[in-house]
Tab-separated table of C-alpha atoms and ligand atoms in Angstrom:
chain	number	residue	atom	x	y	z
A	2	UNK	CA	92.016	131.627	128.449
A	3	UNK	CA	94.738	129.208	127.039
A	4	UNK	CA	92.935	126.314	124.614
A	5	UNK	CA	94.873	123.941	123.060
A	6	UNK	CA	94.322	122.755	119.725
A	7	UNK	CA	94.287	118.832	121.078
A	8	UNK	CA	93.842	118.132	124.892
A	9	UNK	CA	94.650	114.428	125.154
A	10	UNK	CA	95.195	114.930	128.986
A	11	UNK	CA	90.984	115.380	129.618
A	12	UNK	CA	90.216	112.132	127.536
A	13	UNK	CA	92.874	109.998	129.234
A	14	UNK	CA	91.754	110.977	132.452
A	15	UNK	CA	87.969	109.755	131.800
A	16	UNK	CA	89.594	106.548	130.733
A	17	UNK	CA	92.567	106.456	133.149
A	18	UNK	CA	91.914	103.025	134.932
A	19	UNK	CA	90.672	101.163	131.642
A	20	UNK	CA	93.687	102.748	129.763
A	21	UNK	CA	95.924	101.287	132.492
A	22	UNK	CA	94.387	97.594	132.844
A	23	UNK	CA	94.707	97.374	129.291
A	24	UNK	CA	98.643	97.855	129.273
A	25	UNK	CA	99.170	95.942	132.625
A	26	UNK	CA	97.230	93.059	130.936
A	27	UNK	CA	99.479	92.615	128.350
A	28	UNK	CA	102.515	93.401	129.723
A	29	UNK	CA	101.587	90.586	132.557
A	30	UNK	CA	100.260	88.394	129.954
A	31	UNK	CA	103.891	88.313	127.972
A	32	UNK	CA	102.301	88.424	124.412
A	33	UNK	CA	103.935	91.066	123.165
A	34	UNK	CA	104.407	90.431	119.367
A	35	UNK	CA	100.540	89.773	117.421
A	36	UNK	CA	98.327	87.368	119.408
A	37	UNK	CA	94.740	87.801	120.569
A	38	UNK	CA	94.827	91.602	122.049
A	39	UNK	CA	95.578	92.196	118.274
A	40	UNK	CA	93.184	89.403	116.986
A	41	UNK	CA	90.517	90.952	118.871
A	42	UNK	CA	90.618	94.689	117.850
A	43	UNK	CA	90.902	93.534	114.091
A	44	UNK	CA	87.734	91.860	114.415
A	45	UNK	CA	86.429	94.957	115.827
A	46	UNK	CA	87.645	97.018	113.425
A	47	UNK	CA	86.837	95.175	110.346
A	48	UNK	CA	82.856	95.090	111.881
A	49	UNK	CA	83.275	98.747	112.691
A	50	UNK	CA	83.795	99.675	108.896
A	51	UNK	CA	81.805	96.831	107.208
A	52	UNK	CA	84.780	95.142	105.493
A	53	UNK	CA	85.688	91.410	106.126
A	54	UNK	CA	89.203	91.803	107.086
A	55	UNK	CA	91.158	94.134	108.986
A	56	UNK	CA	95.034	93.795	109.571
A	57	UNK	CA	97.178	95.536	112.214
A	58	UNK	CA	100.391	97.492	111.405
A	59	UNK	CA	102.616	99.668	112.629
A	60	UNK	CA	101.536	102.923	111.526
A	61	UNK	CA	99.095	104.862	108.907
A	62	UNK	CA	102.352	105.392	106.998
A	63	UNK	CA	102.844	102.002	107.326
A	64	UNK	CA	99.318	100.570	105.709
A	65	UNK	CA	99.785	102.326	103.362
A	66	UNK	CA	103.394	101.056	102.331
A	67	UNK	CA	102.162	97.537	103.263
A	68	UNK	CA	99.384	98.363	100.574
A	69	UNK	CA	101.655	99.390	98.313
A	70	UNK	CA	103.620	96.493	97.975
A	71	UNK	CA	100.867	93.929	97.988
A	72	UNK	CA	99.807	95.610	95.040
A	73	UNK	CA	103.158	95.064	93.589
A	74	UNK	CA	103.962	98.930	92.753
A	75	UNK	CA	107.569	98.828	92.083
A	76	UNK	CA	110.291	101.797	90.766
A	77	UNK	CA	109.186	103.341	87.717
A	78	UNK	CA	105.328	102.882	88.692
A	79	UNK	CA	103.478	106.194	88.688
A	80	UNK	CA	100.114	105.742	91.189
A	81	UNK	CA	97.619	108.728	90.828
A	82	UNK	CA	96.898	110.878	94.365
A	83	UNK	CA	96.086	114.136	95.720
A	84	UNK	CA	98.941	116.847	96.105
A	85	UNK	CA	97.251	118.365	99.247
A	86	UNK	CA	97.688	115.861	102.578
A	87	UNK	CA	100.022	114.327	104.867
A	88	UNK	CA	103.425	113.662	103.407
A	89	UNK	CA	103.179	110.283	104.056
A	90	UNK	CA	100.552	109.725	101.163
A	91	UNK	CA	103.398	110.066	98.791
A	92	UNK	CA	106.423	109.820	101.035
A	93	UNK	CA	105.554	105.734	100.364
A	94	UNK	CA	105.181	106.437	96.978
A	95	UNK	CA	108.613	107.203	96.633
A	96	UNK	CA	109.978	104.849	98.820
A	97	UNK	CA	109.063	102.162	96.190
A	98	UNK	CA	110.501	104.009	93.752
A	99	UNK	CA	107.405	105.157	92.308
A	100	UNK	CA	106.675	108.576	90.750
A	101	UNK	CA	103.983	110.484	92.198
A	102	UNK	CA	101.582	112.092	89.930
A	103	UNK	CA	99.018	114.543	91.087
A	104	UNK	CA	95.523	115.306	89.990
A	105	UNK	CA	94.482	118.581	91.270
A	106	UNK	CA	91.761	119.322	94.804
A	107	UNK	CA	88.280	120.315	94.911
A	108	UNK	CA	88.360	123.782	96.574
A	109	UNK	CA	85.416	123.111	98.425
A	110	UNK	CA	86.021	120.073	99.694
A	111	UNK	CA	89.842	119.744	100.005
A	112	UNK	CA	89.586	116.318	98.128
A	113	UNK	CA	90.820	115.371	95.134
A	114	UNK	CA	88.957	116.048	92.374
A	115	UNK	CA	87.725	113.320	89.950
A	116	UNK	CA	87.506	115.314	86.662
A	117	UNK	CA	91.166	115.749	87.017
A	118	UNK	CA	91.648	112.310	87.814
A	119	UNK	CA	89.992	111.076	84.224
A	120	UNK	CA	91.548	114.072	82.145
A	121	UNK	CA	95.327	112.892	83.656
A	122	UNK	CA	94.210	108.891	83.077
A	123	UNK	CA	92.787	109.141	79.498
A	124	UNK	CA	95.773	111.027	78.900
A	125	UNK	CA	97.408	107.766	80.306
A	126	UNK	CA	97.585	105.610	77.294
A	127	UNK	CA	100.969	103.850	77.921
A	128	UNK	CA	99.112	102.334	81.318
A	129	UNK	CA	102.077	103.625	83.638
A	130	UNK	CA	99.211	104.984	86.949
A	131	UNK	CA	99.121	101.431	88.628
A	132	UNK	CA	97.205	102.579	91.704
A	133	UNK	CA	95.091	105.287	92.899
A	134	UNK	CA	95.103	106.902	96.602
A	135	UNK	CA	92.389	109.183	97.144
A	136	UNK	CA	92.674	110.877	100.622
A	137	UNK	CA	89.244	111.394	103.004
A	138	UNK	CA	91.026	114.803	104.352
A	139	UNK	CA	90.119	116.118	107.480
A	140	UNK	CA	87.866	113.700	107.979
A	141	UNK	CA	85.280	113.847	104.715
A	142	UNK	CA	85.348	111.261	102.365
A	143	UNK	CA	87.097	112.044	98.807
A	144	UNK	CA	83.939	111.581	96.045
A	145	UNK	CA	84.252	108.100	95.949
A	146	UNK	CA	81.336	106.844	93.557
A	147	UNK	CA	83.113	108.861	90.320
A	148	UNK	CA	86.335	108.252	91.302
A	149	UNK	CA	85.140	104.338	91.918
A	150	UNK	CA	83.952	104.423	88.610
A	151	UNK	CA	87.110	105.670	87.299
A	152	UNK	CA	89.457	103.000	89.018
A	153	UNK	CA	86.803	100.392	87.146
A	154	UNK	CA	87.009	102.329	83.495
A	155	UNK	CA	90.777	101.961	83.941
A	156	UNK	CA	90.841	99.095	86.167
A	157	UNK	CA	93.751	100.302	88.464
A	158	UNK	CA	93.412	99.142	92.276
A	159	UNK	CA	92.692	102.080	94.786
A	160	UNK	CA	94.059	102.520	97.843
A	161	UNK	CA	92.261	104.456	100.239
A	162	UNK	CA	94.433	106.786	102.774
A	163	UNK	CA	91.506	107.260	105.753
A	164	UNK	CA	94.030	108.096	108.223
A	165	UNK	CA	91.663	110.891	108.640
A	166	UNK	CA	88.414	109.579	108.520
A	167	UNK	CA	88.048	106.434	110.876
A	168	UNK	CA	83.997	105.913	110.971
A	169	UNK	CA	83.204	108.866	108.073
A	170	UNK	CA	80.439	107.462	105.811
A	171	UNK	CA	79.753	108.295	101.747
A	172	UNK	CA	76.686	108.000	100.035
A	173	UNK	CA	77.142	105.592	97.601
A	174	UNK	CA	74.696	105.852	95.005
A	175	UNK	CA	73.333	102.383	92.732
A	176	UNK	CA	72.552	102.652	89.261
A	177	UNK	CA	68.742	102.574	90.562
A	178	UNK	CA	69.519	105.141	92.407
A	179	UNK	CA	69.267	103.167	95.958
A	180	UNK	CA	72.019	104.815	98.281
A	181	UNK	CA	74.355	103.219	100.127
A	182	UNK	CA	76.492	104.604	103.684
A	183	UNK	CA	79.937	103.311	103.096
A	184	UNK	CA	82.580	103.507	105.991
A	185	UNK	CA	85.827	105.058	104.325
A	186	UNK	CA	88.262	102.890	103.566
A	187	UNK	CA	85.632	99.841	102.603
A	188	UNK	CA	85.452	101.113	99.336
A	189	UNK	CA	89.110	100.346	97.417
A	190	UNK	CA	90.726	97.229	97.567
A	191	UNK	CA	92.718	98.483	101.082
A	192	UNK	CA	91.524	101.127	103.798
A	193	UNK	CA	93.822	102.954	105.675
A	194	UNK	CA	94.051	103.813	109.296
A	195	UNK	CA	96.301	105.764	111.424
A	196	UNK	CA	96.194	105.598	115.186
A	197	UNK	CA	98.214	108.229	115.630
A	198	UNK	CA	96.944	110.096	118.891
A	199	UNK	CA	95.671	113.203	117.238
A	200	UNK	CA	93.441	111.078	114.898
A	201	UNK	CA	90.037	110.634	116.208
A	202	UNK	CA	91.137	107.066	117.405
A	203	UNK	CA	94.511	107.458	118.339
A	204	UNK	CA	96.359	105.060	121.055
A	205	UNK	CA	99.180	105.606	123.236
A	206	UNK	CA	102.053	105.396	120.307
A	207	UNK	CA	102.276	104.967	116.656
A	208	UNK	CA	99.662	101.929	115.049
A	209	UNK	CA	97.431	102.080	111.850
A	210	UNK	CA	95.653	99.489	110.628
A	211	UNK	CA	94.177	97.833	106.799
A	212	UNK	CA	90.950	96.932	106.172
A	213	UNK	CA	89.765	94.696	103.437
A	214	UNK	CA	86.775	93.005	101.951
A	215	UNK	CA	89.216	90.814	99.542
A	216	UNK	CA	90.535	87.242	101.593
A	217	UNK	CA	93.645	87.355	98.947
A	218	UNK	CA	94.152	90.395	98.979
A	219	UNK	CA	94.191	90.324	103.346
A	220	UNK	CA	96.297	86.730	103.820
A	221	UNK	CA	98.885	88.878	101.461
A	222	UNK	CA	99.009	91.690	103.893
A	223	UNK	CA	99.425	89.258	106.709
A	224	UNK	CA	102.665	87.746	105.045
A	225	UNK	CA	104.055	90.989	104.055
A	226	UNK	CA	103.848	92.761	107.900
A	227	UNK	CA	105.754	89.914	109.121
A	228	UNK	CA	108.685	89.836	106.271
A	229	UNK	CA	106.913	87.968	103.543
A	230	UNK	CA	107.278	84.663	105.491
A	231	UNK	CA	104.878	81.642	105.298
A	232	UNK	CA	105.524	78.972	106.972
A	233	UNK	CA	108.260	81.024	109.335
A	234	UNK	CA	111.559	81.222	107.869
A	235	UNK	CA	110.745	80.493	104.176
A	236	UNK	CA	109.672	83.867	102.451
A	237	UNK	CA	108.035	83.872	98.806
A	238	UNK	CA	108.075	87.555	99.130
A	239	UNK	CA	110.222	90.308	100.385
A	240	UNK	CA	108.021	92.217	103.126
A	241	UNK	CA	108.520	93.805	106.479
A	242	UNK	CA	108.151	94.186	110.151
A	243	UNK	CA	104.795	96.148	110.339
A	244	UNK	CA	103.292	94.370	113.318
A	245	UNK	CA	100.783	96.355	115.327
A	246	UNK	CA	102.183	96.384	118.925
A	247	UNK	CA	99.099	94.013	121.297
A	248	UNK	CA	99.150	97.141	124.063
A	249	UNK	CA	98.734	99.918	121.329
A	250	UNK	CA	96.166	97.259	120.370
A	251	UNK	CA	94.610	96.845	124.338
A	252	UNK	CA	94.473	101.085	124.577
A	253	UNK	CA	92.325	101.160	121.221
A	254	UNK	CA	90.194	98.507	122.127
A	255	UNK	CA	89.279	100.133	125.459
A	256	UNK	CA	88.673	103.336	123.528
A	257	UNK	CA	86.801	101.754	120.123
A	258	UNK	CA	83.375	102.189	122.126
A	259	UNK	CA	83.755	105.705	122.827
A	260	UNK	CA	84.517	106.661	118.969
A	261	UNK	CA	80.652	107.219	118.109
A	262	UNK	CA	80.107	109.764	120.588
A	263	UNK	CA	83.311	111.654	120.113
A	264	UNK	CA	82.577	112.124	116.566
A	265	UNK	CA	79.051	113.425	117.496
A	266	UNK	CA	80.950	115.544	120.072
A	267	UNK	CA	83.374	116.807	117.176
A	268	UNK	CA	80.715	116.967	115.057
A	269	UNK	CA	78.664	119.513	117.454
A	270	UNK	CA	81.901	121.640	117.816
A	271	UNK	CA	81.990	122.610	113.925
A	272	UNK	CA	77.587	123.217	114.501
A	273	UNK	CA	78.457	125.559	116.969
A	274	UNK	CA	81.283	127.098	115.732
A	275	UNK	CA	79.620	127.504	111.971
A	276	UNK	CA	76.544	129.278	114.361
A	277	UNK	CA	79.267	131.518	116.066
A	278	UNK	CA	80.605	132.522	113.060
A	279	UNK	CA	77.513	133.034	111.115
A	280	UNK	CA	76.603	135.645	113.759
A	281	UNK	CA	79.437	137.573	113.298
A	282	UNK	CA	80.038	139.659	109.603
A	283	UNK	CA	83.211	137.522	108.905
A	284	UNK	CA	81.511	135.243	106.509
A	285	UNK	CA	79.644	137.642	104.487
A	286	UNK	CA	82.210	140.044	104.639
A	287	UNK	CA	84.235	137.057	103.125
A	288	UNK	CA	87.108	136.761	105.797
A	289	UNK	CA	86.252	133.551	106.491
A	290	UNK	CA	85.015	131.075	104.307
A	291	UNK	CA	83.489	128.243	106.731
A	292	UNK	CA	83.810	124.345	106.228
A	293	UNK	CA	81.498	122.824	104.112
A	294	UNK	CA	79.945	119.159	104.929
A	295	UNK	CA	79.849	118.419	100.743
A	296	UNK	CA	77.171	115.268	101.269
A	297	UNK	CA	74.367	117.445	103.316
A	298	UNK	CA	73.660	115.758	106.642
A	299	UNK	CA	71.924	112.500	106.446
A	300	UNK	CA	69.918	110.392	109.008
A	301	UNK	CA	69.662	106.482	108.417
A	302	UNK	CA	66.354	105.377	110.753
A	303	UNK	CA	67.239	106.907	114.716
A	304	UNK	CA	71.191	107.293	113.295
A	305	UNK	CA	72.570	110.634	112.417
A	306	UNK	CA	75.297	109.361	109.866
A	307	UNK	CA	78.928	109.764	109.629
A	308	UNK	CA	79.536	112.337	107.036
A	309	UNK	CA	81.912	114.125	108.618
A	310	UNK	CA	83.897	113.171	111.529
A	311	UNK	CA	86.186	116.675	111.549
A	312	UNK	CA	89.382	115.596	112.729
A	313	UNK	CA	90.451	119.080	111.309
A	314	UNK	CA	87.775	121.810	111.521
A	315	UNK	CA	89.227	124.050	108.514
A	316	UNK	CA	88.487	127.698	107.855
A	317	UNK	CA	89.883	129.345	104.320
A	318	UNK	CA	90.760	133.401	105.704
A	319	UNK	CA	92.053	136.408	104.551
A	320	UNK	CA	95.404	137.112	106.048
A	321	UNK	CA	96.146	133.516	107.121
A	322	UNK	CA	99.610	133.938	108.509
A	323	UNK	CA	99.288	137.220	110.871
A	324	UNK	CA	95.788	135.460	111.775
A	325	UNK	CA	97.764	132.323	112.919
A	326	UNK	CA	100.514	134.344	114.915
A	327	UNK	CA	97.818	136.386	116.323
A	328	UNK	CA	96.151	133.518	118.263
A	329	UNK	CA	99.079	131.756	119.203
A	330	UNK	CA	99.945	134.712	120.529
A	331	UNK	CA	96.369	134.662	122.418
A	332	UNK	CA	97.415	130.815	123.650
A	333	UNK	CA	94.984	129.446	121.211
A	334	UNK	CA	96.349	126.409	119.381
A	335	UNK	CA	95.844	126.232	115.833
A	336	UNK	CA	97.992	124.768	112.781
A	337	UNK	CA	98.047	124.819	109.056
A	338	UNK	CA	97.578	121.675	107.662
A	339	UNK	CA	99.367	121.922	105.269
A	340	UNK	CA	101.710	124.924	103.898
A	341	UNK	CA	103.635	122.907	101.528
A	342	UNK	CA	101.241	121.291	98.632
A	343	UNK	CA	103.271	117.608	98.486
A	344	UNK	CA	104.315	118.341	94.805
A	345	UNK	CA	106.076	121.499	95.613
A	346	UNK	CA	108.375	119.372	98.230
A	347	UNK	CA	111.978	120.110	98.349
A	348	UNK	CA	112.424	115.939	98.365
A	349	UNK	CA	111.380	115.715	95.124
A	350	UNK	CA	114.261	117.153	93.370
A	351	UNK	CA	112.833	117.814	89.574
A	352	UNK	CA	110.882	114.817	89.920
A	353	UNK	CA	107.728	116.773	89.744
A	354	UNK	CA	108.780	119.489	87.387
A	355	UNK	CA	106.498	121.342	86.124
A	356	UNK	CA	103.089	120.051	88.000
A	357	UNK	CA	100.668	123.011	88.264
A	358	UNK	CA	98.214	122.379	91.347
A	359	UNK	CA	96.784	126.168	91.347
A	360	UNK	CA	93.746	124.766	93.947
A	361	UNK	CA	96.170	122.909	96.037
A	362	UNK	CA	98.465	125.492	96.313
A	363	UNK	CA	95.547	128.208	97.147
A	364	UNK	CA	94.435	125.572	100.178
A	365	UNK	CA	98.217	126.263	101.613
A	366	UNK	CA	98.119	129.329	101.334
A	367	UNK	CA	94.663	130.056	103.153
A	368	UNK	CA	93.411	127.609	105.424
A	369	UNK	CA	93.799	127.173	109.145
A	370	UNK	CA	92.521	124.176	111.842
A	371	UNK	CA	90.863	125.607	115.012
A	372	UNK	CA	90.820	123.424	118.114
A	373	UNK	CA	87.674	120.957	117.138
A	374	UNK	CA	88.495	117.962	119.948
A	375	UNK	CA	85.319	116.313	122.040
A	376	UNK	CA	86.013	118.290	125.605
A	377	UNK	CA	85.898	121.653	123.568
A	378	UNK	CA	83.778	123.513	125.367
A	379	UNK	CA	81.130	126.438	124.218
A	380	UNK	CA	82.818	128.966	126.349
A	381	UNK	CA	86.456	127.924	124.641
A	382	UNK	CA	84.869	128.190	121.047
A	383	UNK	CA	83.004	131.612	121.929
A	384	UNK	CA	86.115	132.771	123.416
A	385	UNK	CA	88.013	131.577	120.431
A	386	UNK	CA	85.316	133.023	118.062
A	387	UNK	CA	85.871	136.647	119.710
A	388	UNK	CA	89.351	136.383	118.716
A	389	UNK	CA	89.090	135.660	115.645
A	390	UNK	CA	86.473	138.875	114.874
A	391	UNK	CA	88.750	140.929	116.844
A	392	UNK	CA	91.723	140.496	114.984
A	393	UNK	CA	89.963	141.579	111.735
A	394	UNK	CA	88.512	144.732	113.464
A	395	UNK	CA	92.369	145.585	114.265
B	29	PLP	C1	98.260	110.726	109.940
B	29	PLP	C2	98.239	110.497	108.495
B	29	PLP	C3	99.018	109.508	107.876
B	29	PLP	C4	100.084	108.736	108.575
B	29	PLP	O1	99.737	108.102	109.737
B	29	PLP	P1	100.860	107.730	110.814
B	29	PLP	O2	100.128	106.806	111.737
B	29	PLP	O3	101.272	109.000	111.472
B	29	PLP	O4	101.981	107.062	110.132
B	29	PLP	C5	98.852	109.291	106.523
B	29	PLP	N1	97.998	110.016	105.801
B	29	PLP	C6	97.261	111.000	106.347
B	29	PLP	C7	96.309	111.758	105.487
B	29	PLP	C8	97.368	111.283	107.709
B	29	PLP	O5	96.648	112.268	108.239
């Protein structure tokens, strides 16, 4: 049986004629830079994650530049992240010249971990960290409420990077205790969204997108995707051209709907393969070390609620490498996301001298993403799970 780790063929072909309207609409309509295709889906978006604004952009990569530079981080900044994601949290980091510096992961969650956060910003007393960007990897959110509470202590802006984690929810607690289900990315000043297609909302291309609950803070990031300029032609700022394109716009807006019950789809996957698993003597033999969902599972009323949407199902095993050539080699698609802990990358030259991410650098070494899309099926995961038990009988 050949599984891939993504099928995007089986979801485009349940939405095949909506998919195509969508593009044919615009395309006949000749709005093809912003306008209401664009409009519409921010609305949409911004309503979907409780925040007041959302504004289109090019790319994940991109809201988070376009973040960046609303907050003013220039060369010689230093903004506080996790070493242990995409490259592209800190590849716009650098871009503005700033320096990268790293507080160390939670093992268990793969997040960044807030006691390192406050031991590297008390140690801070010159006031050079001039953001945060915590990272809701996988698809969990980071531990927001301490690291919320941090940002306030030290009052630096954070930026959240939920490229991951469109719709994932954190229970954040009141000082009386009442809890709260935020939608990443309405916590910090800016969310951010990719749309990349192997993100749980992905289009038909590259878009992302910023939410806000801050009107400033928004109207900036509308001047700065379209080169700083208000009215046209007269710039007060120095921005870019980060326009989200109005068909990548159209395909997500035809999809949006679906999102709920692809992430309870997802979420079933990682039920049935922790079942599968827990059947076998992998885990208590520790082999495999399964995901963990860190906030429990939580109901609000009828709602099961977003905890966890598992873009990335993630298993920590013995033998990682010969385990990932060994299904490959069985057509299974899996990936390791990711081998290279960002402060050990060969762009930094000696920027990063010297960081010691021991957690981070374990998570490289040792975990693996299994196939965790909606049209999974049982057969594919039991299939998948057999091959996994047989290679450590070998
Ligand atoms: C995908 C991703 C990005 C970048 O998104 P693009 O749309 O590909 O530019 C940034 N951060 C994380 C954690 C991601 O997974």
């Amino acid at each position: 049986m050949k599984i891939p780790l993504l099928d995007l063929q089986a979801q485009f072909e349940y939405l095949e004629d909506d998919i195509i309207d969508a593009v044919v609409r615009v395309v006949k309509s000749t709005r093809y830079i912003q306008g209401p295709e664009v409009e519409s889906l921010e609305s949409a978006i911004a309503e979907y994650c409780g925040t007041g604004y959302g504004v289109g952009v090019t790319s994940g990569t991109d809201a988070l530049l376009v973040s960046l530079m609303c907050l003013d981080i220039k060369h010689g900044d230093r903004v506080l992240t996790t070493p242990y994601s995409f490259f592209a949290t800190m590849g716009v980091i650098l871009r503005l010249g700033a320096v990268p510096v790293f507080a160390d992961i939670d093992p268990v969650s793969f997040n960044i971990d807030p006691l390192k956060m406050e031991e590297i910003l008390s140690a801070d007393t010159e006031k050079t960290i001039k953001a945060i960007i915590p990272v809701h990897l996988y698809g969990q959110c980071a531990d927001m409420k301490p690291i919320m509470d941090i940002a306030e202590k030290y009052q630096i802006p954070v930026v959240e990077d939920a490229a991951q984690a469109i719709g994932a929810e954190y229970p954040m607690m009141a000082g009386d205790g009442a809890v709260t289900y935020k939608k990443a990315g309405s916590m910090g000043i800016a969310g951010c969204f990719s749309f990349f297609p192997s993100k749980n909302l992905g289009c038909v291309g590259d878009g992302g997108m910023v939410v806000t609950q801050d009107k400033a803070f928004a109207e900036k990031l509308v001047l700065m995707r379209n080169h700083g300029a208000f009215p046209k032609y007269y710039h007060k700022m120095v921005g870019g051209n980060f326009r989200l394109d109005p068909i990548q716009a159209a395909t997500l807006t035809v999809k949006l709907p679906y999102l709920e019950s692809w992430h309870a789809k997802r979420r079933n996957n990682a039920k049935t393969y922790n079942s599968m698993f827990a059947k076998t003597r992998l885990v208590s033999e520790g082999k495999i070390t399964l995901p963990v969902q860190v906030y429990g599972e939580a109901r609000v009323g009828e709602q099961e609620v977003n905890l966890h949407i598992y873009n990335q199902y993630i298993l920590r095993v013995e033998n990682r490498d010969n385990l990932l050539k060994w299904l490959q080699d069985n057509d299974i698609g899996c990936e390791i996301y990711y081998p290279v802990p960002l402060h050990k990358q060969e762009c930094l030259g000696d920027l990063c001298q010297g960081v010691e991410c021991p957690e981070a650098e374990k998570a490289a070494d040792l975990t693996i993403a299994l196939p965790i899309y909606p049209e999974l099926t049982d057969e594919m995961q039991q299939y998948l799970v057999d091959k996994v038990v047989e290679f450590y009988n070998m």
